[in-house]
Tab-separated table of C-alpha atoms in Angstrom:
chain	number	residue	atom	x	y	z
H	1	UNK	CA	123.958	75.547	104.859
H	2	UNK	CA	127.812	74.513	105.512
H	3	UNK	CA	129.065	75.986	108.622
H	4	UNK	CA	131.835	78.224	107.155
H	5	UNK	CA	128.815	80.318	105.509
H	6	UNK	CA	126.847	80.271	108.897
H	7	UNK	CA	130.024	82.071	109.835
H	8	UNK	CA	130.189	84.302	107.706
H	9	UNK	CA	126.610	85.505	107.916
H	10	UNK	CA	126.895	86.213	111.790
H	11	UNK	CA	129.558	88.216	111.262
H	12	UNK	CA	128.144	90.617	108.668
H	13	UNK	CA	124.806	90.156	110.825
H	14	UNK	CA	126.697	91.661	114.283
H	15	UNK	CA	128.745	94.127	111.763
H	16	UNK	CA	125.394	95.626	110.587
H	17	UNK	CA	124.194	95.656	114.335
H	18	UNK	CA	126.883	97.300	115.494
H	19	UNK	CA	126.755	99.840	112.704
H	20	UNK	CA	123.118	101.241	112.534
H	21	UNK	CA	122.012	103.270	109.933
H	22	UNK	CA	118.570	104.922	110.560
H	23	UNK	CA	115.569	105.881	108.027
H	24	UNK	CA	116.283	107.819	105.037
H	25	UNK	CA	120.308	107.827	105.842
H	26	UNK	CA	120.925	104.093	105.068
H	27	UNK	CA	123.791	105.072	102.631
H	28	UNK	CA	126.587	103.027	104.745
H	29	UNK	CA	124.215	99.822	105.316
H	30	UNK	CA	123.720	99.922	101.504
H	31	UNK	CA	127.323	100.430	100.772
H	32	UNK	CA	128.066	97.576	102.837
H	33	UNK	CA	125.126	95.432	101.473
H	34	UNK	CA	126.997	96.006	97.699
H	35	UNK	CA	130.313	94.876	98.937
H	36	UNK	CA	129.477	91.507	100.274
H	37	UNK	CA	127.663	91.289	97.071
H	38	UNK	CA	130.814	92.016	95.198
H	39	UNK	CA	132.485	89.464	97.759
H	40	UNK	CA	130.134	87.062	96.491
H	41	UNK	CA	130.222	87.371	93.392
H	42	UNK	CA	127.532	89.713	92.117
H	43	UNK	CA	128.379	91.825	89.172
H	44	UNK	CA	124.363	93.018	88.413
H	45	UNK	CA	123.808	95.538	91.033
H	46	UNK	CA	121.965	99.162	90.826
H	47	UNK	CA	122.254	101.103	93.217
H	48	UNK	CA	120.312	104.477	94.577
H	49	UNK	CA	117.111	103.147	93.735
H	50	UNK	CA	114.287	105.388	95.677
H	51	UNK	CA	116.713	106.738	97.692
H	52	UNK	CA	118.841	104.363	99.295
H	53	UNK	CA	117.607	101.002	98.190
H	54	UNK	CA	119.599	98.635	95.759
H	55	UNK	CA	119.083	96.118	93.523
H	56	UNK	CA	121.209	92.819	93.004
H	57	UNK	CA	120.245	90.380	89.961
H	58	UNK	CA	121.396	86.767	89.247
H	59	UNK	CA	120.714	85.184	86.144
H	60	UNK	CA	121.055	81.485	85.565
H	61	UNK	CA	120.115	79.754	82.343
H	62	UNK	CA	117.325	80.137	79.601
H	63	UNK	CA	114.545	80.475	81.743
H	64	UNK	CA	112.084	83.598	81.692
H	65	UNK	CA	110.688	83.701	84.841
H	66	UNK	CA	111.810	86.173	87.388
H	67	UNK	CA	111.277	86.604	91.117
H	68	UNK	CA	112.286	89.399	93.948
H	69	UNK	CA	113.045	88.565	97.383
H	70	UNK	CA	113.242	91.727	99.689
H	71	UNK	CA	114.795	92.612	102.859
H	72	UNK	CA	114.708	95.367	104.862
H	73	UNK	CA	117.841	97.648	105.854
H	74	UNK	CA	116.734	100.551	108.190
H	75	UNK	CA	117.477	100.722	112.122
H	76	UNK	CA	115.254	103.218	114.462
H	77	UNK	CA	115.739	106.152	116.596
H	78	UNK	CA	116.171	104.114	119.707
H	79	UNK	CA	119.353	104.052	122.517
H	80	UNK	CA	120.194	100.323	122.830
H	81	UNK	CA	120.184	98.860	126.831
H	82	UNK	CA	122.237	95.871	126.131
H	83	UNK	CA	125.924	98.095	126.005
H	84	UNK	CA	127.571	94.865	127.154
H	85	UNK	CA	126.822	93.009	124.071
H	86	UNK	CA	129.718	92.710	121.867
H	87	UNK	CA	128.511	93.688	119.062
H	88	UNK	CA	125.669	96.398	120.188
H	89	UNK	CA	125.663	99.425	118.578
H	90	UNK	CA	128.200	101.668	118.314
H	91	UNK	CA	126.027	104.724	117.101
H	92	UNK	CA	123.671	106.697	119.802
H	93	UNK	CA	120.519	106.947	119.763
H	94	UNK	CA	120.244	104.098	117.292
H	95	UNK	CA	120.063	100.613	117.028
H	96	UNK	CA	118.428	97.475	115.184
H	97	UNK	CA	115.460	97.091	117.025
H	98	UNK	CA	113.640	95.417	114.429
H	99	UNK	CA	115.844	92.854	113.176
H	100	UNK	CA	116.465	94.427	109.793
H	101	UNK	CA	120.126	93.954	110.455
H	102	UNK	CA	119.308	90.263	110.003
H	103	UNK	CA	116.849	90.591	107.132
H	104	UNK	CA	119.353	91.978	105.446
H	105	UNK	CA	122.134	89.475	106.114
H	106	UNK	CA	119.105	86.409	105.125
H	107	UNK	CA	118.791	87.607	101.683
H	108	UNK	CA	123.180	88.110	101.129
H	109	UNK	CA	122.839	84.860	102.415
H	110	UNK	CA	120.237	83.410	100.427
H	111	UNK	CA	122.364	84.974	97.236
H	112	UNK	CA	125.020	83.134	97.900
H	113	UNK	CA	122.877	79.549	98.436
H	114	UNK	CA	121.481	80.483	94.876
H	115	UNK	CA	125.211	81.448	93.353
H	116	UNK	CA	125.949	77.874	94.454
H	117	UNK	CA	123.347	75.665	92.831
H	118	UNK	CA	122.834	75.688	89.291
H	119	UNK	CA	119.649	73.718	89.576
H	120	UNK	CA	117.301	77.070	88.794
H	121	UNK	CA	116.885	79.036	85.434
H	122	UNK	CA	115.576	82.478	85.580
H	123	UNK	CA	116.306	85.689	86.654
H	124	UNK	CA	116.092	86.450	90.971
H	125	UNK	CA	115.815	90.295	91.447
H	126	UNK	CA	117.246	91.280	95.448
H	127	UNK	CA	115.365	93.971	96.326
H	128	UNK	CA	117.512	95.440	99.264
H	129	UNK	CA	114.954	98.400	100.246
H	130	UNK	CA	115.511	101.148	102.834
H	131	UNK	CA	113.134	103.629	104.794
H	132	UNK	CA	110.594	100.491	105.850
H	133	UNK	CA	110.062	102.006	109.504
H	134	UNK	CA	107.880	104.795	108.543
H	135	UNK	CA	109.563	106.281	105.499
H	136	UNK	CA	108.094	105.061	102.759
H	137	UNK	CA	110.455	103.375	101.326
H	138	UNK	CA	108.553	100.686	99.536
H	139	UNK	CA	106.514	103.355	97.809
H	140	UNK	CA	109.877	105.727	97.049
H	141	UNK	CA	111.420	101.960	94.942
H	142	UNK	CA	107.801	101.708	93.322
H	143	UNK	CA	107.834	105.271	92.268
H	144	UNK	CA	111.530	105.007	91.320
H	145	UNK	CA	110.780	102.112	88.793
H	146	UNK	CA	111.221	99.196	90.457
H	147	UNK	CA	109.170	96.337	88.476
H	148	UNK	CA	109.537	98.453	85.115
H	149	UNK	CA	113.310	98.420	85.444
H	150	UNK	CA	113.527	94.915	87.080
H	151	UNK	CA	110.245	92.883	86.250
H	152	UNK	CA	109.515	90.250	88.555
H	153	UNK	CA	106.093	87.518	88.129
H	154	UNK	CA	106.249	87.143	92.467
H	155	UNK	CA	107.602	88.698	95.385
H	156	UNK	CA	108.418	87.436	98.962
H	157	UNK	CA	109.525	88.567	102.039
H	158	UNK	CA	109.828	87.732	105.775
H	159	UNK	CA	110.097	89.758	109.053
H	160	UNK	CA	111.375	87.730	112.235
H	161	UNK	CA	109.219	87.214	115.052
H	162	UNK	CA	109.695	86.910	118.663
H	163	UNK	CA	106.827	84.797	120.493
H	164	UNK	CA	107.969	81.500	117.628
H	165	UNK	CA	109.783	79.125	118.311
H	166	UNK	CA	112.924	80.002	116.538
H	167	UNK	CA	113.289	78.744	112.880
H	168	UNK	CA	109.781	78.257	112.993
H	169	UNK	CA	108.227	80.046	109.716
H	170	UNK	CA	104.543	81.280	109.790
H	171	UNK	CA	102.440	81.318	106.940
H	172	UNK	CA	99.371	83.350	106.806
H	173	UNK	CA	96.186	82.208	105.253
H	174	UNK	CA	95.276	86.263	104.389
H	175	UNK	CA	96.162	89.177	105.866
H	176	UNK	CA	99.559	89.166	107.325
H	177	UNK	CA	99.784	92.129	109.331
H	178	UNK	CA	97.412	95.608	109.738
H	179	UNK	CA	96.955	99.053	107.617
H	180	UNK	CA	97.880	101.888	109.292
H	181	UNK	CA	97.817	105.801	109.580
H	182	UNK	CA	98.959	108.024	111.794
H	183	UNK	CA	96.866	111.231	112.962
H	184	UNK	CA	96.732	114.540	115.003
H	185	UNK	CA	94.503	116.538	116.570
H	186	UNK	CA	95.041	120.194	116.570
H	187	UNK	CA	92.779	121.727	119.155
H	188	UNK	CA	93.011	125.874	118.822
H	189	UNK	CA	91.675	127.840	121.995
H	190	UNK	CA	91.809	131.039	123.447
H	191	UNK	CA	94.770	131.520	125.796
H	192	UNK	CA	94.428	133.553	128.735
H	193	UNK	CA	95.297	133.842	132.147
H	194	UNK	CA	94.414	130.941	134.460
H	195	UNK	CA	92.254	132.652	136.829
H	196	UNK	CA	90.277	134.104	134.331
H	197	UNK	CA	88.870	130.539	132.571
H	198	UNK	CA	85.831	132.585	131.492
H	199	UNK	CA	87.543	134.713	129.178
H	200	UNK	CA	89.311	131.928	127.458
H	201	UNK	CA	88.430	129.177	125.514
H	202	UNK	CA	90.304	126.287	127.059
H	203	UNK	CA	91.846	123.671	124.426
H	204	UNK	CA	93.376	121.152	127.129
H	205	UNK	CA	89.968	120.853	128.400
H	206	UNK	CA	88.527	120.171	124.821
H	207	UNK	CA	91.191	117.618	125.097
H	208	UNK	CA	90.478	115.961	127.774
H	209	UNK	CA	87.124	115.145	126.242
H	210	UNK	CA	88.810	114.505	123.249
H	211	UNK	CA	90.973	111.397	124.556
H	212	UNK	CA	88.017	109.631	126.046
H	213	UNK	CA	85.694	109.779	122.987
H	214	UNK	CA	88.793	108.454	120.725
H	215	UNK	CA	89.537	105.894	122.754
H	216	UNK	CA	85.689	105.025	122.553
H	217	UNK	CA	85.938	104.737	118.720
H	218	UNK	CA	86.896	101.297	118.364
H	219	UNK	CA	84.266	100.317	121.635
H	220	UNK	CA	81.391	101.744	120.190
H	221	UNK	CA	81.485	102.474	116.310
H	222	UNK	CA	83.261	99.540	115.206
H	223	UNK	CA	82.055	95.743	114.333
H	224	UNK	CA	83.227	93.691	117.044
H	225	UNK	CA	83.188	90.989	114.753
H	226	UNK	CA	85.880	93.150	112.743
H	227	UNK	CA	89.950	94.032	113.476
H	228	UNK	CA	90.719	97.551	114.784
H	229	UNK	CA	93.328	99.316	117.341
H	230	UNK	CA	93.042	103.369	117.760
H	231	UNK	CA	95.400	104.692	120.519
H	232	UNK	CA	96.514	108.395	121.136
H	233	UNK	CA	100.246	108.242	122.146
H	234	UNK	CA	101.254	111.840	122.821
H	235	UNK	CA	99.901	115.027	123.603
H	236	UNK	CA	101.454	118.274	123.758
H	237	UNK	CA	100.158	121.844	124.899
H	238	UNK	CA	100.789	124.681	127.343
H	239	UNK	CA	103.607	126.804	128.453
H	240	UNK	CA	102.888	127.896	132.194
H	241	UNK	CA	101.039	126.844	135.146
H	242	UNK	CA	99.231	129.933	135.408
H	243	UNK	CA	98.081	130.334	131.713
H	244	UNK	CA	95.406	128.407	129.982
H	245	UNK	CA	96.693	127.432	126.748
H	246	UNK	CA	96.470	128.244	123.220
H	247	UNK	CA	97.302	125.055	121.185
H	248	UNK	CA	96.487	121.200	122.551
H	249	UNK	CA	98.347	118.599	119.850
H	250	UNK	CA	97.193	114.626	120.182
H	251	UNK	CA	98.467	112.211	118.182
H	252	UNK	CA	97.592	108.822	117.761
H	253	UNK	CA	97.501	105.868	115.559
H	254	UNK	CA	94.821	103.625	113.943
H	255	UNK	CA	95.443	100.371	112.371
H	256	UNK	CA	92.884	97.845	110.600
H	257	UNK	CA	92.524	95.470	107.969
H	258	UNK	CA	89.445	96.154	106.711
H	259	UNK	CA	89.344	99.502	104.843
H	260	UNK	CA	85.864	100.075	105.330
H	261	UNK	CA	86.839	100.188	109.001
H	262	UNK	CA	89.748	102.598	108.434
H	263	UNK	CA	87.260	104.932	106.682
H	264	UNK	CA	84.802	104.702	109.509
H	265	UNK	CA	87.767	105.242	112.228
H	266	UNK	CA	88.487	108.671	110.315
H	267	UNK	CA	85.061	110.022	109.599
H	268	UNK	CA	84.567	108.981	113.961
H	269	UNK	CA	87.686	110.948	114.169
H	270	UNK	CA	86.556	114.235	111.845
H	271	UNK	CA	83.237	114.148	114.254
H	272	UNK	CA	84.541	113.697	117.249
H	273	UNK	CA	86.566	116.874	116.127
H	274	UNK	CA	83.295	118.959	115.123
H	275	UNK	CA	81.504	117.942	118.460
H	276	UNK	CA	84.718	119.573	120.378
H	277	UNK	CA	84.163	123.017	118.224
H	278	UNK	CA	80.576	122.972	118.590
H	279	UNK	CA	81.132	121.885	122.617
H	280	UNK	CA	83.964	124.422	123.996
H	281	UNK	CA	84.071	127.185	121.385
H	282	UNK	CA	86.990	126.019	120.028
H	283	UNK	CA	88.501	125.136	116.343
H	284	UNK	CA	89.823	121.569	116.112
H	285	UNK	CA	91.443	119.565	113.082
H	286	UNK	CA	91.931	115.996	112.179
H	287	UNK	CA	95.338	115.557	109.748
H	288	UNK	CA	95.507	111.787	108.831
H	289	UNK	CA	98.963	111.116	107.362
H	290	UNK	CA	99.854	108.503	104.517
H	291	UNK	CA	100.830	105.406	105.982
H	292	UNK	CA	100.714	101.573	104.775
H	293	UNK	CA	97.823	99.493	103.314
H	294	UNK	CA	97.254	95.735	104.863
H	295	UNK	CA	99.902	92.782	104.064
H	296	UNK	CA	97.554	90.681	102.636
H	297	UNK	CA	99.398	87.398	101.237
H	298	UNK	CA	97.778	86.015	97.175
H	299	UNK	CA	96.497	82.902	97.276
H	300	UNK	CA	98.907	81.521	94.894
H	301	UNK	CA	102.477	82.637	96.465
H	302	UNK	CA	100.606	81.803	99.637
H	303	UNK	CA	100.466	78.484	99.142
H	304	UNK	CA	104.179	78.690	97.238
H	305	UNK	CA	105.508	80.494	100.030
H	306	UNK	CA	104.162	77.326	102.226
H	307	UNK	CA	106.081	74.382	100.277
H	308	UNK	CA	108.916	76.003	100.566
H	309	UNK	CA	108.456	77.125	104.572
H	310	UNK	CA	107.794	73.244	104.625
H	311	UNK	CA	111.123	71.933	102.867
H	312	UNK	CA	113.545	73.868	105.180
H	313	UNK	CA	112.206	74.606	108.453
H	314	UNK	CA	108.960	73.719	110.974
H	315	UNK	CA	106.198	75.157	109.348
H	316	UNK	CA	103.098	76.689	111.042
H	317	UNK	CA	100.102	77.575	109.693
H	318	UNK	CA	97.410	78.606	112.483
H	319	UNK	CA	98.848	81.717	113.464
H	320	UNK	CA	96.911	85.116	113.223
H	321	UNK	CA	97.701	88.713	111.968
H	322	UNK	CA	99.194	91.152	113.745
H	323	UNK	CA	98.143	95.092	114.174
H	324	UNK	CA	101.797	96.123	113.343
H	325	UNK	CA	102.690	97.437	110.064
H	326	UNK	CA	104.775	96.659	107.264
H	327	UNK	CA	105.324	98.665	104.119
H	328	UNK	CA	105.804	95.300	102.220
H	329	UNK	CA	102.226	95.776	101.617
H	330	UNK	CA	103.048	98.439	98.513
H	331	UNK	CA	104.764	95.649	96.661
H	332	UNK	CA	101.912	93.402	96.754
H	333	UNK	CA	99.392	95.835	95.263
H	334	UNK	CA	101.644	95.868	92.348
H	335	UNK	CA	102.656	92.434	92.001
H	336	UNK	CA	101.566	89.283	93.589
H	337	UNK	CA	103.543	87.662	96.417
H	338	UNK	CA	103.897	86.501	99.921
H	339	UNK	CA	105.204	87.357	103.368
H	340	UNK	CA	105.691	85.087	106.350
H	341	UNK	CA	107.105	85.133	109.679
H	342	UNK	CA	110.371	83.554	111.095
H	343	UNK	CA	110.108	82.898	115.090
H	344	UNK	CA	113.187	84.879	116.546
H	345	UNK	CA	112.521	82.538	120.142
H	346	UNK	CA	110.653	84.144	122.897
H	347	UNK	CA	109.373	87.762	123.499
H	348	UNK	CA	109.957	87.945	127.141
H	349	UNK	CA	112.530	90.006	128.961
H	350	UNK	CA	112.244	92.933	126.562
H	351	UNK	CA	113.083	90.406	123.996
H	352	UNK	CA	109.962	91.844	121.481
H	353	UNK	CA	110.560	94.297	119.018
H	354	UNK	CA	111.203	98.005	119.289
H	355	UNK	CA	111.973	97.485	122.169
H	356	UNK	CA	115.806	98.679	123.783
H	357	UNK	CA	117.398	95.552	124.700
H	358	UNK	CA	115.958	93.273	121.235
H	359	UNK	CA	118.791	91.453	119.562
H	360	UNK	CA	117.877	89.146	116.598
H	361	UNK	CA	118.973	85.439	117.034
H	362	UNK	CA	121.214	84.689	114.621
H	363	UNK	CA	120.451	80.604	114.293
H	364	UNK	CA	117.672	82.312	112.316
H	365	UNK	CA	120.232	83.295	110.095
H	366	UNK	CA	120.514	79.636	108.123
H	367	UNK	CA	116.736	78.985	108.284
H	368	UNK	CA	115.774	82.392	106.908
H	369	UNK	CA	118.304	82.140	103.819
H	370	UNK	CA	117.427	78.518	102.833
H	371	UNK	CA	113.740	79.412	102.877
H	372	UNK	CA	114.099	82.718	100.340
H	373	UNK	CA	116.571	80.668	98.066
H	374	UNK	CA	113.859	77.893	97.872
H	375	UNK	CA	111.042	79.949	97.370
H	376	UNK	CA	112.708	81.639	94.626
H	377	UNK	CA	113.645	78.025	93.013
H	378	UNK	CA	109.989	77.611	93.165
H	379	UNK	CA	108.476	80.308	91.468
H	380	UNK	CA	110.771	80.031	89.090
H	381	UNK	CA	109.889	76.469	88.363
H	382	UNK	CA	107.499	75.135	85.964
H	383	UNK	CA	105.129	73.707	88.768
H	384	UNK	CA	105.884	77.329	90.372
């Protein structure tokens, strides 16, 4: 990639990071997204597709084969600590925590490596999707139309990833990254005052019991030989010091890979529930929320997704899944692609994601471009 470009990208890159736009109100990021498109050159876009999302398409000679590449545009509900960065965000309360900001600026940038080489024939579908941290916006573009209005044989993506070197690309054998579902338990009691415990029926108490037996789920119900995480993360319940309480609220997470295990996590869940009724007189309820299936890579793109990792950048191959999420996974269980990691450099000094002081490297920037533009050359290929 030709320095001027490399340029270019940064900038948008720092733009975007200085301009957040959180889940389910990415209308400026997409806004922006279809005017360096226009810059570049791009007449095919569509715009509003499952809510925010857009689609670019280039078309390039008699071949019919098509491919999408996808990127990610949504920031998160977090304050950013780095306020001495030049380009940190300018909006409170949110920032790019995640890298999306440089997702997004990969795949304008691997646009405009494929505008320049008229070695490929085919059509390359841009899937520029929004509401990826927790909104379902994968699902919302499915539901919308996505591969009916803009077919596509393959689809591959990328998130960056502190702990690799940078530039380094990761290529899963399998499963790329975890299901996951969110839940509550609503514990209902009798509230009543605090000296009188006998008259109530105490729901914090229940709960108490409650966060050691969940926490035991994964110990004692699940294979060791298998993949699972269940944490509670917040709890919420009581209104004075003096009164026991009428309403206890946990809320957790579980994430797996196996869905047998994700069943057996929720049934553990609905009994650990029952046994609180049946133990302190109280009424308890498990809600398990929708959430994302497993990236699991196909065999095929897998290997696809590989060669081309190989041709631009240092390519690893031993690394293992992570427990995180990615809502990627709803575009592979309708069509058959890939997703690999880009090392963003090291995690340490609250360099990992989510967290308040991430900022994506932006040598990634050249490395992450090259690699979508050559994987879409590739499928699009005869030997693809």
């Amino acid at each position: 990639m030709n320095p001027e470009l490399v340029e270019t990208l940064t900038g948008w890159r720092r733009h975007l990071h200085a301009n957040p736009a959180p889940t389910l109100d990415e209308g400026p990021t997409a806004a922006y997204v279809a005017a360096r498109l226009r810059e570049l050159g791009v007449t095919e876009i569509a715009e509003g597709i499952g809510g925010h999302g857009l689609v670019a398409t280039l078309r390039r000679g008699g071949g019919n084969r098509s491919v999408g590449l996808r990127a990610d545009m949504d920031a998160l509900p977090i304050q950013e600590a780095a306020a001495d960065l030049p380009w940190a965000s300018t909006r409170p309360g949110v920032m790019h925590a995640c890298g999306h900001d440089g997702h997004t600026v990969a795949l304008l940038g691997a646009a405009a490596l494929l505008l320049r080489d008229e070695s490929w024939s085919g059509t390359v579908h841009l899937v520029f999707q929004p509401a990826e941290e927790g909104g379902g916006g994968a699902r919302s573009m499915v539901a919308d139309g996505l591969f009916e209005r803009f077919p596509m044989d393959r689809i591959f993506g990328w998130h960056n990833w502190p702990g690799l070197p940078v530039g380094t690309i990761a290529v899963h054998d399998s499963a790329v990254m975890a299901a996951g579902r969110r839940f509550n338990i609503v514990i209902r009691g009798h509230a009543g005052h605090a000296a009188l415990p006998h008259l109530t029926r105490d729901p914090i108490l229940a709960a108490g019991h409650a966060i050691t037996a969940v926490q035991s789920i994964v110990a004692r119900s699940v294979d060791p030989m298998k993949t699972a995480v269940c944490s509670l993360t917040t709890i919420h319940g009581g209104e004075a010091s003096n009164q026991i309480a009428a309403e206890v609220v946990l809320d957790g997470t579980i994430r797996f890979i196996d869905d047998e295990v994700g069943r057996l996590m929720i049934e553990r869940l609905e009994a650990i529930a029952a046994g609180l009724e049946a133990s302190f007189g109280v009424r308890a309820e498990v809600r398990v929320l929708a959430g994302v299936d497993a990236t699991i890579n196909h065999p095929a793109e897998r290997e696809l997704a590989a060669g081309a990792a190989g041709a631009v950048a240092p390519l690893r191959r031993d690394v293992g899944p992570a427990m995180t999420g990615e809502d990627f996974s709803a575009f592979l269980q309708k069509v058959p692609g890939a997703f690999v990691w880009i090392g963003n450099g090291p995690a340490e000094g609250g360099r990992e994601l989510h967290n308040p002081h991430y900022d994506f490297d932006d040598r990634v920037l050249p490395v992450a471009s090259s690699y979508l533009a050559e994987a879409a050359r590739r499928a699009l290929s005869a030997k693809g």
